[in-house]
N, CA, C and O atoms as a DFTB+ gen file, in Angstrom:
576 C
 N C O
     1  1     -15.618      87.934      53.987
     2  2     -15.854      86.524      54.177
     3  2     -16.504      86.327      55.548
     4  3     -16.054      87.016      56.463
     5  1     -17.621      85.379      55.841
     6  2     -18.566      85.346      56.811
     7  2     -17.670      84.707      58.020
     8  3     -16.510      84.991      57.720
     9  1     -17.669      84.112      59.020
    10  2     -17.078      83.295      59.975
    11  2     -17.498      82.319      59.737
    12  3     -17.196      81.566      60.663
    13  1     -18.498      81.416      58.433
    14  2     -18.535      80.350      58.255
    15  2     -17.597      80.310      56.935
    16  3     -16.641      79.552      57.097
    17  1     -17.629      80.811      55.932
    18  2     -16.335      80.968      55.292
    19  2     -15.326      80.489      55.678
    20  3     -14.784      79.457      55.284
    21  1     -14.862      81.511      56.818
    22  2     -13.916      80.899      57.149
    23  2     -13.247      80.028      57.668
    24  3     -12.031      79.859      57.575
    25  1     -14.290      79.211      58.451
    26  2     -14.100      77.916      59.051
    27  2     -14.233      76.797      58.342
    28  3     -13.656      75.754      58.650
    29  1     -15.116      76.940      57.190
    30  2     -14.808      75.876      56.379
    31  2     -13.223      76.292      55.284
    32  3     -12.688      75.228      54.975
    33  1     -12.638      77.228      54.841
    34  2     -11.581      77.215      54.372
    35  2     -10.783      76.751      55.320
    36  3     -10.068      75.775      55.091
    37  1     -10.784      77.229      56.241
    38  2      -9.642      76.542      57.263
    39  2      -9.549      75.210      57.832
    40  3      -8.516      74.783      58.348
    41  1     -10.786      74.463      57.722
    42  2     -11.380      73.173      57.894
    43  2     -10.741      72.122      56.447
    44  3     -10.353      70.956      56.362
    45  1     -10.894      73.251      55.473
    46  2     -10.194      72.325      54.271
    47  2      -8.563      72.322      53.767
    48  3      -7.937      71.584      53.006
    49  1      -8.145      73.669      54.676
    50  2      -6.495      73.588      54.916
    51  2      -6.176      72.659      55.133
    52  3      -5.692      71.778      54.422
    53  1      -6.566      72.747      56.935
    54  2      -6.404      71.582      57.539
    55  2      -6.465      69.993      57.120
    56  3      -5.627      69.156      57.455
    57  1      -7.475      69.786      56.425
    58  2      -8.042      68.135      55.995
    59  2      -6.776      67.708      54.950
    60  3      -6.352      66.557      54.846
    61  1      -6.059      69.339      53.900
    62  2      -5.175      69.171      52.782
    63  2      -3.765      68.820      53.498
    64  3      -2.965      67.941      53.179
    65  1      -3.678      69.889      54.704
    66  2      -1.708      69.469      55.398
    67  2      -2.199      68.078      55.743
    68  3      -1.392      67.207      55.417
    69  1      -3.370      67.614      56.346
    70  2      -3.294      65.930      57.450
    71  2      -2.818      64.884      55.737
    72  3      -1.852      64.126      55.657
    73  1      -3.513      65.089      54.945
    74  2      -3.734      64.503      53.777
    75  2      -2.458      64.190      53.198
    76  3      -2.194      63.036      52.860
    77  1      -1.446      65.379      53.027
    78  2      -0.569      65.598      52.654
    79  2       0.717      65.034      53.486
    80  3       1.613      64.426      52.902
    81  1       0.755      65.370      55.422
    82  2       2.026      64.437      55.836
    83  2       1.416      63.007      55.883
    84  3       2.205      62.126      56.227
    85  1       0.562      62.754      55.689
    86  2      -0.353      61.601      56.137
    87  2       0.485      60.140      54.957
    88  3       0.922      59.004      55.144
    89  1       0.321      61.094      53.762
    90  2       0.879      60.603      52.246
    91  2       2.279      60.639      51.791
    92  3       2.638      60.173      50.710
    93  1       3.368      61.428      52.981
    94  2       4.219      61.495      52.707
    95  2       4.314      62.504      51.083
    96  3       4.579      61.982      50.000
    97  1       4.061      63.834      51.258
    98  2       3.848      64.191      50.375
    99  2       5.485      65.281      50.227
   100  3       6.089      65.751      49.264
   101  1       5.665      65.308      51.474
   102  2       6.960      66.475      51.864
   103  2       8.251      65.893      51.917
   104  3       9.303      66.510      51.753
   105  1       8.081      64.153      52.256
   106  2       9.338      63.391      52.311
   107  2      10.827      63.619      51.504
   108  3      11.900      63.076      51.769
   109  1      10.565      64.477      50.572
   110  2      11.611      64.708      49.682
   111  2      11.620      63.688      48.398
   112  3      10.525      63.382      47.926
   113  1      12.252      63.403      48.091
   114  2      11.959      62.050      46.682
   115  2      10.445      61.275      47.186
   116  3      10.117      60.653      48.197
   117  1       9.886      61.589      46.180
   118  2       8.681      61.114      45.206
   119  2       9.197      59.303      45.785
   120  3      10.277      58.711      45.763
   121  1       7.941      58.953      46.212
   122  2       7.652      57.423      46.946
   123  2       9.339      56.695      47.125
   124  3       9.423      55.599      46.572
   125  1      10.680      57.197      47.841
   126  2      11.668      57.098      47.719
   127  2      12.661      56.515      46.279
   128  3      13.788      56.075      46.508
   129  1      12.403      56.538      45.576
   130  2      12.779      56.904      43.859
   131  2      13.412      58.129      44.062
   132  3      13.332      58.906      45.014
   133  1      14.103      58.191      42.951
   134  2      14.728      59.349      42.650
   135  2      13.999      60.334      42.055
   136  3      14.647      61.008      41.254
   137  1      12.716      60.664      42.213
   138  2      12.375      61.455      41.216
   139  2      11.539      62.516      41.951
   140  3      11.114      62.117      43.035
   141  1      11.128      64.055      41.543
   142  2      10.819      64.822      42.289
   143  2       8.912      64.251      42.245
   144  3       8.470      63.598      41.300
   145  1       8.261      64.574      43.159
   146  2       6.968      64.816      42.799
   147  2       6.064      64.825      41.632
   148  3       5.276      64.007      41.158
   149  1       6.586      66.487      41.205
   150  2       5.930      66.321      39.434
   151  2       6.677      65.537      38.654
   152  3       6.018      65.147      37.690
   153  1       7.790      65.135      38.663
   154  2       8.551      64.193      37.845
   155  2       7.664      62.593      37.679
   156  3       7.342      62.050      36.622
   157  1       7.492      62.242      38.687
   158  2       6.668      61.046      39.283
   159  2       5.222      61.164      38.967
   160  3       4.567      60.207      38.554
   161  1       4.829      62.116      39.128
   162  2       3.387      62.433      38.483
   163  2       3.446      62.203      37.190
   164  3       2.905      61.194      36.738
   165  1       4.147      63.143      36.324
   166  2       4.401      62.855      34.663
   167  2       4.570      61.759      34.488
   168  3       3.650      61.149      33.943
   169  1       5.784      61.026      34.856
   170  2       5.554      59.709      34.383
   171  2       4.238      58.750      34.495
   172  3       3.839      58.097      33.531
   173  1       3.709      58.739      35.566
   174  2       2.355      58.167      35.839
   175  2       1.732      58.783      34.608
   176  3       1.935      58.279      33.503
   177  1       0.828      60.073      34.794
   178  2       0.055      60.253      33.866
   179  2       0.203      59.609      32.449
   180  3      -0.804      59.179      31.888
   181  1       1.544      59.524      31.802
   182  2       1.729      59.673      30.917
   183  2       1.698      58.007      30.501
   184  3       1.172      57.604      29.463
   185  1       2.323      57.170      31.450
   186  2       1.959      56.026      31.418
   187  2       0.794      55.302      31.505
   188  3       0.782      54.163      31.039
   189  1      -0.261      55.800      32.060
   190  2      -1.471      55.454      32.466
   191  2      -2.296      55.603      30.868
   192  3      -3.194      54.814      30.576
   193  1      -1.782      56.904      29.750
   194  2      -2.543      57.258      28.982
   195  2      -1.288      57.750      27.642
   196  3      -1.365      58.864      27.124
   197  1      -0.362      56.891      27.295
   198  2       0.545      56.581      26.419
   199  2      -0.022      57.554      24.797
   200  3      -1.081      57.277      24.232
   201  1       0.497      58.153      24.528
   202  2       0.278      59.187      23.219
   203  2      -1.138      59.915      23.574
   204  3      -1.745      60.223      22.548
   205  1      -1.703      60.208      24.593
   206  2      -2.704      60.782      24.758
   207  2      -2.253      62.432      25.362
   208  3      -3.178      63.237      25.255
   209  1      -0.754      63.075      26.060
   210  2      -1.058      63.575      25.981
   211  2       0.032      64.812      25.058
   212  3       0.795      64.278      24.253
   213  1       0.090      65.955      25.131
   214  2       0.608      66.927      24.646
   215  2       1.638      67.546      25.707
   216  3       1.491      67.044      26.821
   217  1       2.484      68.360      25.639
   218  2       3.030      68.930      27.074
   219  2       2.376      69.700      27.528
   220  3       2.005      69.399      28.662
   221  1       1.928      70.883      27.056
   222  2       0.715      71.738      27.383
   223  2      -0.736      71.533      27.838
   224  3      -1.262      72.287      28.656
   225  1      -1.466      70.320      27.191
   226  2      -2.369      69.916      28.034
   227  2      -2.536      69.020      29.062
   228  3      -3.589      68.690      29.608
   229  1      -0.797      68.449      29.403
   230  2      -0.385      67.630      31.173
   231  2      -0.512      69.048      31.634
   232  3      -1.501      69.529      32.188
   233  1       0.524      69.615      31.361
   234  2       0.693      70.724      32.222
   235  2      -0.582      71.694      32.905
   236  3      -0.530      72.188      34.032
   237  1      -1.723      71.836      31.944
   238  2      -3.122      72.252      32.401
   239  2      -3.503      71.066      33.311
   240  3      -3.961      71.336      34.421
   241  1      -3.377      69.963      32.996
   242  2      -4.189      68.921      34.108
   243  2      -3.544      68.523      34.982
   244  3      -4.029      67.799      35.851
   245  1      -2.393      68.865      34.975
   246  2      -1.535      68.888      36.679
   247  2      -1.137      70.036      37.107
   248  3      -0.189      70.214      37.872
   249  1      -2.042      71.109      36.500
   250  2      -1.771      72.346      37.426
   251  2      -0.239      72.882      37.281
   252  3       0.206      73.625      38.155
   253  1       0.539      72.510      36.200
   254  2       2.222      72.455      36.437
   255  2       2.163      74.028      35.615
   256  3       1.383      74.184      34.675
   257  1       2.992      75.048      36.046
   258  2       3.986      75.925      34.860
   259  2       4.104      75.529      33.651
   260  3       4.556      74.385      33.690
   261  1       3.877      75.988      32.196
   262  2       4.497      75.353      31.188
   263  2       5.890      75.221      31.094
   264  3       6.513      74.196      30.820
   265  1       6.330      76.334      31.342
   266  2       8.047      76.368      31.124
   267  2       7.981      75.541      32.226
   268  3       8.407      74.588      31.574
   269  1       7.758      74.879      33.759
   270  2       8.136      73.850      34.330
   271  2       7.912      72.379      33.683
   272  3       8.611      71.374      33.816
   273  1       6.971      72.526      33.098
   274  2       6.648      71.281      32.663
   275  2       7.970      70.859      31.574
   276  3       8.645      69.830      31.527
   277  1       8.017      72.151      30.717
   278  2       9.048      72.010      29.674
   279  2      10.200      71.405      30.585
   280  3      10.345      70.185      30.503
   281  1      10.940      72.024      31.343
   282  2      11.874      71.409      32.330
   283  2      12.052      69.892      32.898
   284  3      13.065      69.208      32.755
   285  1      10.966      69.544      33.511
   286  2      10.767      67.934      33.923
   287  2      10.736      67.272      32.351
   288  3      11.710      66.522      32.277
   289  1      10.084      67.272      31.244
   290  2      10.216      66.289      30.164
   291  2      11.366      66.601      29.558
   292  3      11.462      65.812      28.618
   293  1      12.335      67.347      29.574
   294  2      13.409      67.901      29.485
   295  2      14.757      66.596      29.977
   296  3      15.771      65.982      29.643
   297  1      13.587      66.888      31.156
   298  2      14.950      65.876      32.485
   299  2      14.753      64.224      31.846
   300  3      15.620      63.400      31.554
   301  1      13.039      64.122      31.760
   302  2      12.600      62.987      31.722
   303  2      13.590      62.445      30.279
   304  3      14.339      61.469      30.236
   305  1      13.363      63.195      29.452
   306  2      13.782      62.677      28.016
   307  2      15.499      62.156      28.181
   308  3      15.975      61.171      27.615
   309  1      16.099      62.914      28.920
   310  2      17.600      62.842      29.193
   311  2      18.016      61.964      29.850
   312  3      19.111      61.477      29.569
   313  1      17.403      61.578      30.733
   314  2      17.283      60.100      31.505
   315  2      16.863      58.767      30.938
   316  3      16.862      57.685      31.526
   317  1      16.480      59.044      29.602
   318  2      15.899      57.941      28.590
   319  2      14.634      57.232      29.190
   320  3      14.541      56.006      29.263
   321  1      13.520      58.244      29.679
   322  2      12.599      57.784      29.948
   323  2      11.175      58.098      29.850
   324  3      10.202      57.713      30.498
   325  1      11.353      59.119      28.599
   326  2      10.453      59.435      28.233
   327  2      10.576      59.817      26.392
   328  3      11.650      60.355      26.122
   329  1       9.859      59.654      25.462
   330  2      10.010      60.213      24.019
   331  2       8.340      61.005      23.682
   332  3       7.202      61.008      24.152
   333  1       9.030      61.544      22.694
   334  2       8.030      62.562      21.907
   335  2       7.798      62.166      20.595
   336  3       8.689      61.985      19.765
   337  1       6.790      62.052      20.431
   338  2       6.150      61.822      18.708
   339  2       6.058      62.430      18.144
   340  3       6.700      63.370      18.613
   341  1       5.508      62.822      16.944
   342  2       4.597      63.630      15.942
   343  2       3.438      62.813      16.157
   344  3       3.545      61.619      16.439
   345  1       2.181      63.482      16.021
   346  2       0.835      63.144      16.437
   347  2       0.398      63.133      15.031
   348  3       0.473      64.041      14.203
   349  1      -0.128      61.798      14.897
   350  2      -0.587      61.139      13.244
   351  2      -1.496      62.185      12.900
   352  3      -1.695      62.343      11.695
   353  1      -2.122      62.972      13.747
   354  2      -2.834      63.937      13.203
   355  2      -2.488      65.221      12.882
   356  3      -2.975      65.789      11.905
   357  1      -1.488      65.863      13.803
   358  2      -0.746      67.095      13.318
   359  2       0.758      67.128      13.660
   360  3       1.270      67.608      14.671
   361  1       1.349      66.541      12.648
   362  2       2.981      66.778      13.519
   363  2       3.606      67.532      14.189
   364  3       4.583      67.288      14.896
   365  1       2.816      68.979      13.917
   366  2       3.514      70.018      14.707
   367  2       3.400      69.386      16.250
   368  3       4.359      69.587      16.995
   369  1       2.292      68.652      16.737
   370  2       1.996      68.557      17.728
   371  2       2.914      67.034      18.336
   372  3       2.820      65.930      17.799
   373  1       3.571      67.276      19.273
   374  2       4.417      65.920      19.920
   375  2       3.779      65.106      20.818
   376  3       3.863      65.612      21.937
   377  1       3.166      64.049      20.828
   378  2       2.795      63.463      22.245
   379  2       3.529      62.697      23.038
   380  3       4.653      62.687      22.535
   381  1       3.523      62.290      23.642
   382  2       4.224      61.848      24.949
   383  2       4.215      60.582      25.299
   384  3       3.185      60.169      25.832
   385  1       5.170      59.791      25.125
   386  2       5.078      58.125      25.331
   387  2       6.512      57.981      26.069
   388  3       7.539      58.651      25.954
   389  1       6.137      56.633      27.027
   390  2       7.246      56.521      28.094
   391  2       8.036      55.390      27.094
   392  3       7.405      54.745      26.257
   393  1       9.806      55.206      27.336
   394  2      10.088      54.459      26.829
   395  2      10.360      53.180      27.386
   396  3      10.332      53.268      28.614
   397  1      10.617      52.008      26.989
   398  2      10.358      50.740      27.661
   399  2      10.628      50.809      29.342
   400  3       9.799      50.446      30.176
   401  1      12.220      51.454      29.701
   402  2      12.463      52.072      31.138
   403  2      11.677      53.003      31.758
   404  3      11.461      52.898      32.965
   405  1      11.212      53.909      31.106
   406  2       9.915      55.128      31.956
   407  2       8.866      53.889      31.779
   408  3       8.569      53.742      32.965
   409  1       8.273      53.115      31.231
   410  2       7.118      51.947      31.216
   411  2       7.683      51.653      32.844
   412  3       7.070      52.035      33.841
   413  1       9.189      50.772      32.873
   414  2       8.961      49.844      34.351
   415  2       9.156      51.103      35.435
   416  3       9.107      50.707      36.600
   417  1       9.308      52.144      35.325
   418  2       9.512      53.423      36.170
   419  2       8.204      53.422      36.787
   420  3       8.087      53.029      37.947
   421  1       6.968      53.924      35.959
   422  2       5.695      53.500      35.811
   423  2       5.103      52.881      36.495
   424  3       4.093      53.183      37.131
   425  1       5.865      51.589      36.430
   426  2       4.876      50.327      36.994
   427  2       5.577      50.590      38.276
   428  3       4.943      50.428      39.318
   429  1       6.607      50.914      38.308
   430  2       7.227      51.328      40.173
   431  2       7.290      51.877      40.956
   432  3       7.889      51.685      42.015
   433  1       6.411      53.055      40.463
   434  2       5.298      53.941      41.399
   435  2       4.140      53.716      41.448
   436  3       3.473      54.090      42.413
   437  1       3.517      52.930      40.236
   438  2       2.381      52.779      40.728
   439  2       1.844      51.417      41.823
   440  3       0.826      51.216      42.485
   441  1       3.401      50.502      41.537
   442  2       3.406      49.794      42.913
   443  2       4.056      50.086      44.643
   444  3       4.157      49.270      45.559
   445  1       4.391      51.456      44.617
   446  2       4.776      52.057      45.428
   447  2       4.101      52.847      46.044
   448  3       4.373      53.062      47.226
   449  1       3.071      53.476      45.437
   450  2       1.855      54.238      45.701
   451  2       0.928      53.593      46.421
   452  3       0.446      53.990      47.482
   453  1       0.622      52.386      45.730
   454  2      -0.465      51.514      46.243
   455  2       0.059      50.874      47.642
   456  3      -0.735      50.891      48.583
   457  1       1.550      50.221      47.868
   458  2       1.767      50.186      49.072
   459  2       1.785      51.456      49.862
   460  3       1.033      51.352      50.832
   461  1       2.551      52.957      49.768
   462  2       2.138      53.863      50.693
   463  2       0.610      53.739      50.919
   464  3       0.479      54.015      52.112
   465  1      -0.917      53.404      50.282
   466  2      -1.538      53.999      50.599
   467  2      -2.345      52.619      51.186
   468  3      -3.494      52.725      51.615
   469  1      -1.976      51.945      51.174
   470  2      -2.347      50.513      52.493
   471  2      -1.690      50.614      53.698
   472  3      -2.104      50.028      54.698
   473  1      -0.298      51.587      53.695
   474  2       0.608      51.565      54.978
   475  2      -0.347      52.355      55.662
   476  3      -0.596      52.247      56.863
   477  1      -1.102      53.487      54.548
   478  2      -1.502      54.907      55.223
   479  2      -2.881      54.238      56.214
   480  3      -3.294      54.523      57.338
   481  1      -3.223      53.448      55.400
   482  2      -4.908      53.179      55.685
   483  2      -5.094      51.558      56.367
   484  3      -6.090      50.835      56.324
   485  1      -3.744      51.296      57.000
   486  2      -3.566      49.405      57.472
   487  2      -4.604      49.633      58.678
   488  3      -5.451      48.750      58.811
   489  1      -4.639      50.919      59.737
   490  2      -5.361      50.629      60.703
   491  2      -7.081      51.280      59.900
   492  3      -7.284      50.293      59.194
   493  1      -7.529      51.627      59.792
   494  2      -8.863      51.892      58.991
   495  2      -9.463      50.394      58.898
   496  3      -9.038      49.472      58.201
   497  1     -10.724      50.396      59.916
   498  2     -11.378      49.520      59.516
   499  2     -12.555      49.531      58.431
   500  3     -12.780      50.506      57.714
   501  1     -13.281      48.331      58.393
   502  2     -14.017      48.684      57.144
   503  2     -14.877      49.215      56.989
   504  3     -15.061      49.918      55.995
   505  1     -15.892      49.022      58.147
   506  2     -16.654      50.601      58.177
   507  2     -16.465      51.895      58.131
   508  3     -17.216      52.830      57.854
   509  1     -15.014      51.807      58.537
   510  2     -14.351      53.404      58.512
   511  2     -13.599      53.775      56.644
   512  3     -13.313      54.860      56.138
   513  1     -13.483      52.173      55.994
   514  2     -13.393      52.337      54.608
   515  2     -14.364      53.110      53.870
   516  3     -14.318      54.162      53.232
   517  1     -15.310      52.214      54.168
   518  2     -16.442      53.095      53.956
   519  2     -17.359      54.391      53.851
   520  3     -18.215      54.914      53.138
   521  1     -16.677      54.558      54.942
   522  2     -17.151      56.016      55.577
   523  2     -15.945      57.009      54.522
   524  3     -16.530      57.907      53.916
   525  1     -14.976      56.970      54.351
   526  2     -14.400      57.630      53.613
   527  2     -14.430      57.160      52.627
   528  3     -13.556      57.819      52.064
   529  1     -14.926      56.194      51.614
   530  2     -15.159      56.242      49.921
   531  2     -16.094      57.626      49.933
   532  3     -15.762      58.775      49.640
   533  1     -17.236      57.162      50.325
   534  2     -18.186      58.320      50.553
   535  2     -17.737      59.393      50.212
   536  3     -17.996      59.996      49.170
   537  1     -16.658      59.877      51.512
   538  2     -16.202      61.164      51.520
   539  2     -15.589      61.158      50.558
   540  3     -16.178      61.837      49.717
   541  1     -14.653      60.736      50.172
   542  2     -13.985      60.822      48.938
   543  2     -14.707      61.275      47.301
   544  3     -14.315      62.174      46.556
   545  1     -15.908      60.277      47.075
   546  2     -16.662      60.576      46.373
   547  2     -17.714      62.208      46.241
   548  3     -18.243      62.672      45.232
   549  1     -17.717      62.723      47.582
   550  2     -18.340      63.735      47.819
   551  2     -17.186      64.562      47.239
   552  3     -17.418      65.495      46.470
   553  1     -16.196      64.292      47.532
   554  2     -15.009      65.987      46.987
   555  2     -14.762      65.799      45.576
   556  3     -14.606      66.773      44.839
   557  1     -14.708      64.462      45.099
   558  2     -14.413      64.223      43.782
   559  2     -15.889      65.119      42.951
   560  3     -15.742      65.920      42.028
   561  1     -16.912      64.823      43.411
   562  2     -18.062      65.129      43.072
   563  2     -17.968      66.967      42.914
   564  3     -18.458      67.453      41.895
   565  1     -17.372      67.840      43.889
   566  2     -17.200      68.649      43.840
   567  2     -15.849      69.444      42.786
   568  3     -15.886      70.383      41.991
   569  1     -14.656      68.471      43.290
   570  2     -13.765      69.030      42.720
   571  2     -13.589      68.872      41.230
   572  3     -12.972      69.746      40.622
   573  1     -14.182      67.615      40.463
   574  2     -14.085      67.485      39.141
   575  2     -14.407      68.538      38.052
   576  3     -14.264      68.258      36.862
């Protein structure tokens, strides 16, 4: 690896830990809820996109373990806040719908999120908004 290699990997460490205490990502409970991280993620996803997905293909799009994933909808289901279908198209296949309580769970991270990320960004002015959509759009552009 060149010495520019490596300064940009280490340049994008860096940008991921600021990103990460920045977001309260280490705080322990998921936006202070009881719920772990990926727990809080699943529910989101799953709420955002109700019988859309499978456990196996969250688990590919959040990067999760399958057998972890199996574990969290495990928890989720036991907590009465999450159910499994048969998929009108193949029953073998279960999809994933929150139940009326994983729905307001849902709506209480995703209003919890949106305040962490106005707390994160209250001093950011708007040119400096700006300046990071951009950036933002540039990694999305890459990372998608």
């Amino acid at each position: 690896m060149s010495a520019d290699d490596t300064a940009f990997v280490h340049a994008m460490r860096e940008f991921s830990r600021l990103y990460a205490r920045r977001i309260g990502v280490f705080r322990g409970r998921a936006l202070g809820l009881d719920y772990s991280l990926p727990e809080a993620r699943v529910i989101e996803e799953v709420g955002r996109a109700p019988g859309r997905w499978v456990a196996i293909e969250l688990a590919q799009y959040l990067g999760m373990d399958r057998s972890y994933m199996t574990r969290v909808l495990n928890g989720l289901e036991k907590k009465g806040l999450l159910r499994r279908a048969p998929s009108p198209d193949d029953a073998r296949k279960k999809l994933l719908h929150l139940t009326e309580a994983g729905s307001g769970e849902a709506a209480e991270i995703e209003r919890r999120s949106d305040e962490q990320m106005r707390a994160a960004l209250g001093p950011v002015t708007a040119a400096q908004r700006r300046e990071l959509l951009r950036a933002v759009a540039v990694l999305e552009k890459y990372w998608r």
